[in-house]
Short mmCIF file of C-alpha atoms and ligand atoms in Angstrom, two decimals:
data_model
loop_
_atom_site.label_atom_id
_atom_site.label_comp_id
_atom_site.label_asym_id
_atom_site.label_seq_id
_atom_site.Cartn_x
_atom_site.Cartn_y
_atom_site.Cartn_z
CA UNK A 1 29.58 -13.77 32.15
CA UNK A 2 32.36 -13.86 34.71
CA UNK A 3 31.69 -12.15 38.05
CA UNK A 4 34.75 -10.83 39.87
CA UNK A 5 35.14 -10.28 43.60
CA UNK A 6 37.28 -7.90 45.59
CA UNK A 7 40.48 -9.03 47.20
CA UNK A 8 40.70 -7.76 50.80
CA UNK A 9 42.75 -9.26 53.67
CA UNK A 10 43.56 -12.31 51.56
CA UNK A 11 39.89 -13.14 50.92
CA UNK A 12 37.67 -12.83 47.86
CA UNK A 13 34.63 -10.77 48.85
CA UNK A 14 31.49 -9.23 47.39
CA UNK A 15 31.21 -5.41 47.46
CA UNK A 16 29.30 -3.79 50.34
CA UNK A 17 26.88 -2.20 47.85
CA UNK A 18 25.90 -5.61 46.46
CA UNK A 19 26.33 -4.00 43.03
CA UNK A 20 28.51 -4.82 40.05
CA UNK A 21 29.09 -2.99 36.76
CA UNK A 22 29.77 -4.50 33.36
CA UNK A 23 33.02 -4.35 31.48
CA UNK A 24 33.00 -4.80 27.69
CA UNK A 25 35.38 -6.18 25.13
CA UNK A 26 36.23 -3.18 22.92
CA UNK A 27 36.65 -5.43 19.87
CA UNK A 28 33.20 -7.03 19.77
CA UNK A 29 31.50 -4.49 22.02
CA UNK A 30 30.04 -7.25 24.20
CA UNK A 31 30.03 -7.13 27.99
CA UNK A 32 32.04 -10.09 29.26
CA UNK A 33 32.51 -9.59 33.01
CA UNK A 34 30.98 -7.97 36.08
CA UNK A 35 33.24 -5.84 38.28
CA UNK A 36 32.43 -5.04 41.93
CA UNK A 37 31.13 -1.50 42.43
CA UNK A 38 32.89 -0.49 45.64
CA UNK A 39 32.06 2.34 47.98
CA UNK A 40 33.58 3.89 51.08
CA UNK A 41 32.72 0.83 53.19
CA UNK A 42 34.88 -1.43 50.99
CA UNK A 43 37.68 1.14 51.02
CA UNK A 44 37.45 1.20 54.81
CA UNK A 45 37.83 -2.60 55.00
CA UNK A 46 40.72 -2.62 52.52
CA UNK A 47 42.64 0.18 54.23
CA UNK A 48 42.02 -1.37 57.65
CA UNK A 49 43.41 -4.69 56.37
CA UNK A 50 46.47 -2.98 54.87
CA UNK A 51 47.03 -0.90 58.03
CA UNK A 52 46.72 -3.98 60.26
CA UNK A 53 49.21 -5.91 58.12
CA UNK A 54 51.59 -2.95 58.29
CA UNK A 55 51.27 -2.41 62.05
CA UNK A 56 51.47 -5.98 63.25
CA UNK A 57 51.42 -9.54 62.11
CA UNK A 58 53.66 -11.44 59.75
CA UNK A 59 54.43 -8.55 57.39
CA UNK A 60 55.39 -6.02 60.04
CA UNK A 61 57.78 -8.54 61.59
CA UNK A 62 59.11 -9.94 58.34
CA UNK A 63 62.82 -9.73 57.67
CA UNK A 64 63.79 -7.84 54.50
CA UNK A 65 65.28 -11.01 52.97
CA UNK A 66 61.98 -12.85 53.51
CA UNK A 67 60.10 -10.06 51.72
CA UNK A 68 62.60 -10.34 48.91
CA UNK A 69 62.00 -14.10 48.61
CA UNK A 70 58.23 -13.56 48.42
CA UNK A 71 58.70 -11.00 45.66
CA UNK A 72 60.83 -13.52 43.76
CA UNK A 73 58.00 -16.05 44.10
CA UNK A 74 55.57 -13.43 42.77
CA UNK A 75 57.88 -13.00 39.78
CA UNK A 76 57.72 -16.71 38.99
CA UNK A 77 53.94 -16.71 39.45
CA UNK A 78 53.45 -13.72 37.17
CA UNK A 79 55.71 -15.20 34.51
CA UNK A 80 53.78 -18.47 34.59
CA UNK A 81 50.49 -16.58 34.16
CA UNK A 82 51.69 -14.05 31.58
CA UNK A 83 49.74 -15.69 28.76
CA UNK A 84 46.43 -15.81 30.70
CA UNK A 85 46.80 -12.32 32.10
CA UNK A 86 47.82 -10.96 28.69
CA UNK A 87 44.68 -12.44 27.12
CA UNK A 88 42.60 -10.95 29.89
CA UNK A 89 44.10 -7.52 29.38
CA UNK A 90 43.58 -7.77 25.61
CA UNK A 91 39.93 -8.74 26.13
CA UNK A 92 39.40 -5.83 28.51
CA UNK A 93 41.43 -3.05 26.83
CA UNK A 94 41.71 -4.01 23.14
CA UNK A 95 45.50 -3.76 23.38
CA UNK A 96 47.03 -6.27 20.98
CA UNK A 97 48.02 -9.67 22.32
CA UNK A 98 51.35 -9.12 20.56
CA UNK A 99 51.96 -6.35 23.13
CA UNK A 100 50.20 -7.52 26.30
CA UNK A 101 51.79 -10.96 26.72
CA UNK A 102 55.44 -9.88 26.25
CA UNK A 103 54.83 -6.82 28.40
CA UNK A 104 53.45 -8.83 31.31
CA UNK A 105 56.22 -11.41 30.97
CA UNK A 106 58.75 -8.58 31.30
CA UNK A 107 56.86 -7.04 34.23
CA UNK A 108 57.77 -10.16 36.27
CA UNK A 109 61.31 -8.75 36.29
CA UNK A 110 60.11 -5.84 38.46
CA UNK A 111 59.44 -8.31 41.28
CA UNK A 112 62.93 -9.81 40.83
CA UNK A 113 64.65 -6.42 40.73
CA UNK A 114 62.89 -5.06 43.82
CA UNK A 115 63.00 -8.47 45.51
CA UNK A 116 66.78 -8.18 45.23
CA UNK A 117 66.70 -4.67 46.73
CA UNK A 118 64.51 -5.58 49.73
CA UNK A 119 67.50 -6.55 51.92
CA UNK A 120 69.75 -3.75 50.73
CA UNK A 121 67.79 -0.77 52.04
CA UNK A 122 70.16 0.69 54.59
CA UNK A 123 70.59 3.78 56.70
CA UNK A 124 74.04 5.11 57.52
CA UNK A 125 76.15 6.30 60.38
CA UNK A 126 76.45 10.05 59.95
CA UNK A 127 79.74 11.93 60.29
CA UNK A 128 78.25 13.89 63.17
CA UNK A 129 79.98 17.11 64.26
CA UNK A 130 80.26 16.25 67.96
CA UNK A 131 82.24 13.68 69.97
CA UNK A 132 79.68 12.92 72.68
CA UNK A 133 77.05 11.45 70.40
CA UNK A 134 76.47 8.71 67.90
CA UNK A 135 74.00 9.50 65.12
CA UNK A 136 72.69 7.12 62.53
CA UNK A 137 69.72 6.90 60.18
CA UNK A 138 67.13 4.19 59.58
CA UNK A 139 65.19 3.89 56.31
CA UNK A 140 61.65 2.93 57.27
CA UNK A 141 58.54 2.19 55.21
CA UNK A 142 55.76 4.80 55.02
CA UNK A 143 52.69 2.63 55.74
CA UNK A 144 49.71 2.05 53.47
CA UNK A 145 50.14 2.92 49.78
CA UNK A 146 47.11 3.79 47.65
CA UNK A 147 48.07 2.80 44.08
CA UNK A 148 45.64 4.40 41.62
CA UNK A 149 46.08 3.23 38.03
CA UNK A 150 44.76 4.01 34.51
CA UNK A 151 43.28 1.72 31.84
CA UNK A 152 46.30 1.43 29.58
CA UNK A 153 48.72 -1.30 30.75
CA UNK A 154 46.93 -1.91 34.08
CA UNK A 155 49.19 -4.73 35.33
CA UNK A 156 52.45 -3.05 34.36
CA UNK A 157 51.59 0.23 36.02
CA UNK A 158 50.24 -1.47 39.18
CA UNK A 159 53.41 -3.58 39.53
CA UNK A 160 55.65 -0.52 39.05
CA UNK A 161 54.10 0.73 42.30
CA UNK A 162 53.48 -2.50 44.21
CA UNK A 163 56.94 -4.09 43.81
CA UNK A 164 59.10 -1.28 45.28
CA UNK A 165 56.45 -0.48 47.91
CA UNK A 166 56.44 -4.08 49.20
CA UNK A 167 60.23 -4.37 49.02
CA UNK A 168 60.45 -1.44 51.45
CA UNK A 169 57.89 -3.04 53.82
CA UNK A 170 54.79 -0.99 52.97
CA UNK A 171 51.35 -2.50 52.35
CA UNK A 172 49.11 -1.65 49.40
CA UNK A 173 45.54 -0.97 48.31
CA UNK A 174 45.22 -0.84 44.51
CA UNK A 175 42.40 0.97 42.74
CA UNK A 176 42.47 0.11 39.01
CA UNK A 177 40.57 2.05 36.36
CA UNK A 178 36.83 1.42 36.08
CA UNK A 179 37.52 0.83 32.36
CA UNK A 180 39.96 -2.05 32.90
CA UNK A 181 39.84 -3.68 36.34
CA UNK A 182 39.80 -7.39 35.52
CA UNK A 183 43.53 -8.04 35.06
CA UNK A 184 44.44 -6.29 38.32
CA UNK A 185 41.92 -8.46 40.20
CA UNK A 186 43.37 -11.55 38.51
CA UNK A 187 46.88 -10.38 39.45
CA UNK A 188 45.92 -10.90 43.11
CA UNK A 189 46.04 -14.66 42.53
CA UNK A 190 49.79 -14.26 42.04
CA UNK A 191 50.18 -12.74 45.54
CA UNK A 192 47.78 -15.27 47.01
CA UNK A 193 49.71 -18.23 45.60
CA UNK A 194 53.10 -16.77 46.51
CA UNK A 195 51.97 -16.73 50.18
CA UNK A 196 51.90 -13.00 50.98
CA UNK A 197 50.29 -12.49 54.41
CA UNK A 198 46.64 -11.32 54.36
CA UNK A 199 46.19 -7.57 53.94
CA UNK A 200 49.59 -6.89 52.39
CA UNK A 201 48.03 -6.33 48.94
CA UNK A 202 44.32 -5.51 48.46
CA UNK A 203 42.17 -4.31 45.56
CA UNK A 204 39.08 -2.13 45.46
CA UNK A 205 37.33 -1.45 42.14
CA UNK A 206 34.74 1.03 40.95
CA UNK A 207 34.07 4.61 40.08
CA UNK A 208 36.47 7.50 40.80
CA UNK A 209 34.04 9.31 43.14
CA UNK A 210 32.75 6.19 44.92
CA UNK A 211 35.91 4.11 45.35
CA UNK A 212 38.83 6.36 44.35
CA UNK A 213 37.98 9.49 46.35
CA UNK A 214 37.54 7.78 49.76
CA UNK A 215 40.81 5.91 49.20
CA UNK A 216 43.02 8.89 48.33
CA UNK A 217 41.69 10.94 51.24
CA UNK A 218 41.69 8.13 53.82
CA UNK A 219 43.56 9.24 56.96
CA UNK A 220 45.34 5.88 57.29
CA UNK A 221 46.79 6.05 53.77
CA UNK A 222 50.37 7.34 53.97
CA UNK A 223 51.11 7.69 50.28
CA UNK A 224 49.25 7.97 46.99
CA UNK A 225 51.00 6.88 43.83
CA UNK A 226 48.82 7.93 40.92
CA UNK A 227 49.12 7.31 37.19
CA UNK A 228 46.48 8.89 35.00
CA UNK A 229 45.25 12.15 33.52
CA UNK A 230 46.31 15.56 34.78
CA UNK A 231 42.66 16.32 35.57
CA UNK A 232 42.36 13.26 37.84
CA UNK A 233 45.84 13.94 39.22
CA UNK A 234 44.96 17.51 40.20
CA UNK A 235 41.89 16.37 42.15
CA UNK A 236 43.79 13.58 43.88
CA UNK A 237 46.71 15.81 44.76
CA UNK A 238 44.31 18.26 46.42
CA UNK A 239 42.51 15.45 48.29
CA UNK A 240 45.81 14.00 49.54
CA UNK A 241 47.12 17.37 50.70
CA UNK A 242 44.68 17.69 53.62
CA UNK A 243 46.22 14.71 55.39
CA UNK A 244 49.81 15.46 54.25
CA UNK A 245 50.28 12.28 52.27
CA UNK A 246 53.36 11.55 50.23
CA UNK A 247 52.35 11.79 46.56
CA UNK A 248 53.76 10.58 43.23
CA UNK A 249 52.07 11.84 40.07
CA UNK A 250 52.64 10.14 36.71
CA UNK A 251 50.49 12.14 34.29
CA UNK A 252 49.93 12.65 30.61
CA UNK A 253 52.09 14.08 27.87
CA UNK A 254 52.27 15.70 24.46
CA UNK A 255 55.69 14.42 23.58
CA UNK A 256 57.69 15.80 20.64
CA UNK A 257 59.73 13.75 18.20
CA UNK A 258 62.34 15.86 16.38
CA UNK A 259 63.80 14.62 13.10
CA UNK A 260 66.90 16.43 11.82
CA UNK A 261 67.97 16.36 8.17
CA UNK A 262 71.05 14.27 9.07
CA UNK A 263 68.92 11.48 10.64
CA UNK A 264 68.77 7.91 9.42
CA UNK A 265 65.31 8.45 7.97
CA UNK A 266 64.25 4.78 7.80
CA UNK A 267 64.95 4.38 11.51
CA UNK A 268 63.25 7.67 12.27
CA UNK A 269 60.09 6.62 10.38
CA UNK A 270 59.97 3.41 12.42
CA UNK A 271 60.60 5.32 15.64
CA UNK A 272 57.80 7.80 14.89
CA UNK A 273 55.40 4.93 14.11
CA UNK A 274 56.35 3.15 17.31
CA UNK A 275 55.82 6.37 19.26
CA UNK A 276 52.33 7.20 18.05
CA UNK A 277 50.70 4.20 16.35
CA UNK A 278 51.88 1.29 18.50
CA UNK A 279 49.20 0.83 21.21
CA UNK A 280 47.04 3.17 19.12
CA UNK A 281 48.69 6.18 20.72
CA UNK A 282 47.17 5.14 24.04
CA UNK A 283 50.50 5.39 25.73
CA UNK A 284 51.67 8.08 28.15
CA UNK A 285 54.87 8.65 26.13
CA UNK A 286 53.03 8.77 22.77
CA UNK A 287 55.16 10.90 20.44
CA UNK A 288 52.20 12.94 19.25
CA UNK A 289 54.02 16.05 17.99
CA UNK A 290 56.39 15.57 15.06
CA UNK A 291 58.93 18.32 14.29
CA UNK A 292 60.60 17.89 10.89
CA UNK A 293 63.56 19.87 9.62
CA UNK A 294 62.34 21.61 6.47
CA UNK A 295 64.85 20.02 4.07
CA UNK A 296 63.54 16.49 4.70
CA UNK A 297 59.95 17.29 5.69
CA UNK A 298 58.28 16.37 2.41
CA UNK A 299 60.25 13.18 1.83
CA UNK A 300 59.81 12.07 5.45
CA UNK A 301 56.07 12.72 5.45
CA UNK A 302 55.65 10.72 2.24
CA UNK A 303 57.56 7.77 3.72
CA UNK A 304 55.52 7.93 6.91
CA UNK A 305 52.19 7.94 5.08
CA UNK A 306 53.35 5.03 2.92
CA UNK A 307 54.28 2.98 6.01
CA UNK A 308 51.06 3.80 7.86
CA UNK A 309 48.66 3.15 4.95
CA UNK A 310 49.42 -0.57 4.87
CA UNK A 311 48.68 -1.25 8.54
CA UNK A 312 46.11 -3.98 9.19
CA UNK A 313 43.11 -3.54 11.49
CA UNK A 314 41.78 -6.58 13.26
CA UNK A 315 41.04 -8.63 16.31
CA UNK A 316 43.62 -7.74 18.98
CA UNK A 317 43.67 -11.44 19.99
CA UNK A 318 45.19 -12.22 16.56
CA UNK A 319 49.00 -11.93 16.74
CA UNK A 320 49.02 -10.68 13.11
CA UNK A 321 46.83 -7.65 13.87
CA UNK A 322 48.70 -4.36 13.63
CA UNK A 323 45.97 -1.94 14.74
CA UNK A 324 43.42 -2.93 17.37
CA UNK A 325 40.35 -1.05 18.60
CA UNK A 326 40.39 1.98 20.88
CA UNK A 327 40.09 0.83 24.49
CA UNK A 328 36.59 2.05 25.32
CA UNK A 329 33.69 4.01 23.84
CA UNK A 330 34.39 7.17 25.81
CA UNK A 331 37.97 7.28 24.50
CA UNK A 332 36.84 6.39 20.94
CA UNK A 333 34.48 9.36 20.88
CA UNK A 334 37.07 11.62 22.49
CA UNK A 335 39.66 10.79 19.79
CA UNK A 336 37.17 11.38 16.96
CA UNK A 337 36.21 14.70 18.58
CA UNK A 338 39.86 15.84 18.53
CA UNK A 339 40.12 14.87 14.84
CA UNK A 340 36.98 16.78 13.87
CA UNK A 341 38.06 19.90 15.75
CA UNK A 342 41.56 19.76 14.19
CA UNK A 343 39.98 19.67 10.71
CA UNK A 344 37.66 22.54 11.62
CA UNK A 345 40.62 24.57 12.93
CA UNK A 346 42.34 24.27 9.54
CA UNK A 347 44.89 21.49 10.07
CA UNK A 348 45.41 19.44 6.87
CA UNK A 349 44.57 15.77 7.26
CA UNK A 350 47.22 13.83 5.28
CA UNK A 351 45.92 10.38 6.09
CA UNK A 352 43.32 8.69 8.27
CA UNK A 353 40.93 11.03 10.01
CA UNK A 354 37.99 8.62 10.22
CA UNK A 355 36.74 5.61 12.13
CA UNK A 356 38.51 2.53 10.75
CA UNK A 357 36.79 0.63 7.98
CA UNK A 358 37.85 -2.93 7.18
CA UNK A 359 36.27 -6.36 7.01
CA UNK A 360 37.03 -7.68 10.46
CA UNK A 361 36.55 -4.77 12.84
CA UNK A 362 33.94 -6.19 15.21
CA UNK A 363 31.95 -3.44 16.90
CA UNK A 364 33.87 -0.83 14.94
CA UNK A 365 35.69 1.16 17.60
CA UNK A 366 38.68 1.65 15.33
CA UNK A 367 40.33 4.92 14.42
CA UNK A 368 42.54 5.16 11.34
CA UNK A 369 46.13 6.18 12.04
CA UNK A 370 45.79 9.91 11.46
CA UNK A 371 48.39 12.48 10.45
CA UNK A 372 47.82 16.25 10.39
CA UNK A 373 50.04 18.80 8.65
CA UNK A 374 49.75 22.59 8.55
CA UNK A 375 49.38 22.60 12.30
CA UNK A 376 50.02 25.84 14.17
CA UNK A 377 51.25 26.01 17.74
CA UNK A 378 48.01 27.44 19.10
CA UNK A 379 45.85 24.57 17.81
CA UNK A 380 44.31 22.15 20.27
CA UNK A 381 45.76 19.24 18.27
CA UNK A 382 49.28 20.60 18.94
CA UNK A 383 48.76 21.42 22.62
CA UNK A 384 46.41 18.86 24.20
CA UNK A 385 46.86 15.14 24.85
CA UNK A 386 44.62 13.07 22.54
CA UNK A 387 45.71 9.65 23.85
CA UNK A 388 44.94 8.15 20.46
CA UNK A 389 46.55 7.44 17.05
CA UNK A 390 46.79 11.07 15.95
CA UNK A 391 50.03 12.76 14.92
CA UNK A 392 50.48 16.51 14.35
CA UNK A 393 53.38 17.73 12.19
CA UNK A 394 55.19 21.02 12.11
CA UNK A 395 58.47 22.12 10.48
CA UNK A 396 61.59 23.90 11.69
CA UNK A 397 64.82 25.20 10.21
CA UNK A 398 67.32 25.62 13.04
CA UNK A 399 68.13 23.54 16.11
CA UNK A 400 67.19 26.49 18.34
CA UNK A 401 63.80 26.72 16.69
CA UNK A 402 63.25 22.97 17.26
CA UNK A 403 64.14 23.24 20.96
CA UNK A 404 61.85 26.22 21.43
CA UNK A 405 58.90 24.52 19.72
CA UNK A 406 59.46 21.20 21.52
CA UNK A 407 59.61 22.86 24.93
CA UNK A 408 56.62 25.12 24.27
CA UNK A 409 54.17 22.73 25.92
CA UNK A 410 52.57 22.48 29.34
CA UNK A 411 53.70 18.83 29.40
CA UNK A 412 57.16 17.32 29.72
CA UNK A 413 56.99 13.54 29.81
CA UNK A 414 59.21 12.36 26.92
CA UNK A 415 60.95 13.60 23.78
CA UNK A 416 62.61 11.88 20.82
CA UNK A 417 65.57 13.16 18.79
CA UNK A 418 66.69 11.65 15.49
CA UNK A 419 70.15 12.70 14.32
CA UNK A 420 73.46 11.08 13.35
CA UNK A 421 75.40 13.96 14.92
CA UNK A 422 76.47 12.62 18.31
CA UNK A 423 77.15 16.08 19.74
CA UNK A 424 73.74 17.32 18.69
CA UNK A 425 72.07 14.25 20.23
CA UNK A 426 73.59 14.90 23.66
CA UNK A 427 73.10 18.66 23.36
CA UNK A 428 69.39 18.15 22.68
CA UNK A 429 69.14 15.71 25.61
CA UNK A 430 70.25 18.53 27.90
CA UNK A 431 68.05 21.20 26.33
CA UNK A 432 64.73 19.33 26.17
CA UNK A 433 62.48 19.81 29.18
CA UNK A 434 61.12 16.33 29.75
CA UNK A 435 61.58 13.45 32.17
CA UNK A 436 62.83 11.13 29.42
CA UNK A 437 64.78 11.88 26.24
CA UNK A 438 65.27 9.23 23.59
CA UNK A 439 68.05 9.72 21.03
CA UNK A 440 67.73 7.55 17.89
CA UNK A 441 65.24 5.28 19.63
CA UNK A 442 61.84 5.69 21.24
CA UNK A 443 59.46 4.18 23.78
CA UNK A 444 61.85 1.97 25.76
CA UNK A 445 61.15 1.32 29.42
CA UNK A 446 63.32 -0.61 31.81
CA UNK A 447 63.21 -1.54 35.48
CA UNK A 448 66.56 0.18 35.89
CA UNK A 449 65.73 3.59 34.41
CA UNK A 450 63.57 6.23 36.15
CA UNK A 451 60.27 7.28 34.52
CA UNK A 452 58.42 10.48 35.29
CA UNK A 453 57.42 13.90 34.15
CA UNK A 454 58.50 17.52 34.09
CA UNK A 455 55.88 20.26 34.32
CA UNK A 456 52.25 19.13 33.98
CA UNK A 457 53.37 15.55 33.32
CA UNK A 458 53.80 15.08 37.05
CA UNK A 459 56.43 14.69 39.75
CA UNK A 460 58.25 11.86 41.45
CA UNK A 461 59.82 8.96 39.58
CA UNK A 462 59.09 5.28 39.15
CA UNK A 463 61.55 2.46 38.46
CA UNK A 464 65.25 2.20 39.12
CA UNK A 465 66.94 2.55 42.49
CA UNK A 466 65.75 6.14 42.88
CA UNK A 467 62.17 5.09 43.56
CA UNK A 468 63.10 3.46 46.87
CA UNK A 469 63.46 6.94 48.39
CA UNK A 470 59.80 7.54 47.53
CA UNK A 471 58.64 4.45 49.46
CA UNK A 472 60.73 5.01 52.59
CA UNK A 473 61.27 7.75 55.14
CA UNK A 474 64.39 8.56 57.09
CA UNK A 475 64.63 8.38 60.86
CA UNK A 476 67.56 10.03 62.62
CA UNK A 477 68.68 8.26 65.82
CA UNK A 478 70.81 10.06 68.46
CA UNK A 479 72.69 8.12 71.13
CA UNK A 480 74.57 9.91 73.93
CA UNK A 481 78.06 8.48 74.52
CA UNK A 482 79.05 10.43 77.66
CA UNK A 483 78.95 8.52 80.94
CA UNK A 484 76.70 11.18 82.43
CA UNK A 485 74.26 13.51 80.75
CA UNK A 486 74.89 16.99 82.13
CA UNK A 487 72.09 19.22 83.42
CA UNK A 488 72.11 22.17 80.98
CA UNK A 489 70.68 24.54 83.61
CA UNK A 490 73.45 23.96 86.16
CA UNK A 491 75.66 27.05 86.31
P1 NAD V 501 42.11 9.06 34.78
O1 NAD V 501 42.79 10.20 35.47
O2 NAD V 501 40.77 9.28 34.23
O3 NAD V 501 41.95 7.82 35.79
C1 NAD V 501 43.07 7.16 36.37
C2 NAD V 501 42.63 6.49 37.67
O4 NAD V 501 42.30 7.49 38.64
C3 NAD V 501 41.39 5.61 37.55
O5 NAD V 501 41.55 4.48 38.38
C4 NAD V 501 40.27 6.50 38.06
O6 NAD V 501 39.18 5.79 38.57
C5 NAD V 501 41.01 7.26 39.17
N1 NAD V 501 40.46 8.57 39.49
C6 NAD V 501 40.13 9.56 38.63
N2 NAD V 501 39.69 10.65 39.31
C7 NAD V 501 39.80 10.35 40.63
C8 NAD V 501 39.52 11.07 41.84
N3 NAD V 501 39.05 12.32 41.81
N4 NAD V 501 39.75 10.45 43.02
C9 NAD V 501 40.26 9.20 43.05
N5 NAD V 501 40.49 8.45 41.94
C10 NAD V 501 40.28 9.03 40.75
O7 NAD V 501 43.12 8.54 33.66
P2 NAD V 501 42.87 7.42 32.53
O8 NAD V 501 41.98 8.01 31.47
O9 NAD V 501 42.50 6.14 33.17
O10 NAD V 501 44.34 7.24 31.94
C11 NAD V 501 44.85 7.93 30.86
C12 NAD V 501 45.84 8.98 31.33
O11 NAD V 501 46.90 8.36 32.04
C13 NAD V 501 46.51 9.70 30.18
O12 NAD V 501 46.56 11.08 30.46
C14 NAD V 501 47.92 9.12 30.17
O13 NAD V 501 48.89 9.94 29.59
C15 NAD V 501 48.15 8.88 31.62
N6 NAD V 501 49.22 7.90 31.83
C16 NAD V 501 50.42 8.34 32.34
C17 NAD V 501 51.49 7.44 32.51
C18 NAD V 501 52.81 7.90 33.07
O14 NAD V 501 53.64 7.06 33.45
N7 NAD V 501 53.10 9.18 33.16
C19 NAD V 501 51.30 6.09 32.17
C20 NAD V 501 50.07 5.68 31.65
C21 NAD V 501 49.03 6.60 31.49
#
């Protein structure tokens, strides 16, 4: 079994507790690695290292262009390791190799994009309303970032935070999920090899209360960027408030996909499948609520069931596998619990609804792609995030009805619209209350486009140019131009 170490101040270290916990492969159920169980003492060392690197030393004095060059080197390093890191993430999370390797290869582009921005972060000379003064602004980094990440796509979500934070001159302590820490620890080799100064990026691992809580409340942490559940996010937001930290919250969703009768139905079926069954629905933008216009509802549902029935379960390391296991036992049981309660509440199970049964399903943590019909808007399965391969269907007649039903949710992360009417597509994009709207497509992410939530799906944005504002603060500088500064109390 592999034993991991922490990465603090550029060194690989054992945890202060002298304790490790096991992480298992969700496909075969076997523990395969030991992860350091950190406590407040490790957090203290990691934050001190990040604060020291921010305050003085090579990072504090680095020129923006030099930071950019290091980020470019990190991009090359990540690209070169994409295969290894993808396999690691598949072993730890059960996410299919067909998804992890291309995803991590693409994530290298985040380092290139923000590496290119590092030397373009500029203040401005203000058009000040007085002649005796010059006023200009500086854009300065915040300090130490605590990046707290979930178990789905650990490397991608960590890099979304680390790359812009470093470009702006901040330093980072990452706390990955206790369910999937290995790939984030392995990612540190990329920074090590690229030659980042010690302390610029650090990782602590472990339990939310033991490692996460001391990090997000640490007085020397300037900002917390959190991706995870709204329950975790609420606690972290409260903990960060006491020391007035900057906070970004990327939380869950219950995203609607709306299919109008004029849609290209083949494309819409594929888009709905991609939204809810790719990654087993363990995706923040999972399109878990399907709204079908009545005229096409029956036909569309039949096509969807047909497409889903043929999907192949299997080892996520096999590129031919279409459905892998659920990422961990806790989540597996949670998903099955949602399914049982939906049945008990009277929703009609059209397909799936059970643990997966096939020849090659290892330890058996598979859930059949599940579709519920006859769902009412007060049912748990319609309102709460399952974070699994479970789709709930309802029907509508008018566009207004669709908008009302789609927006009637505490969440607002993403929404999908399928229509061939261009006016309707843009109209819906304006009316839907979510941070992302997809029209005739679903699930894309790009470095260049902001991601984030409305309502209970969080606040702040990641990606694109906009995020740089969240990793910098503005200083206003006043310079007197008069030869003499007058005494204001002289009559
Ligand atoms: P989670 O909230 O249980 O945990 C996320 C991270 O926070 C973990 O590292 C955990 O250890 C830490 N944590 C939890 N409570 C904490 C506390 N009180 N103090 C400090 N740290 C704490 O979430 P999860 O189950 O790992 O992830 C799944 C959730 O993430 C889903 O709701 C999903 O929708 C969401 N998600 C959102 C996005 C997005 O971009 N909006 C992306 C991916 C996942």
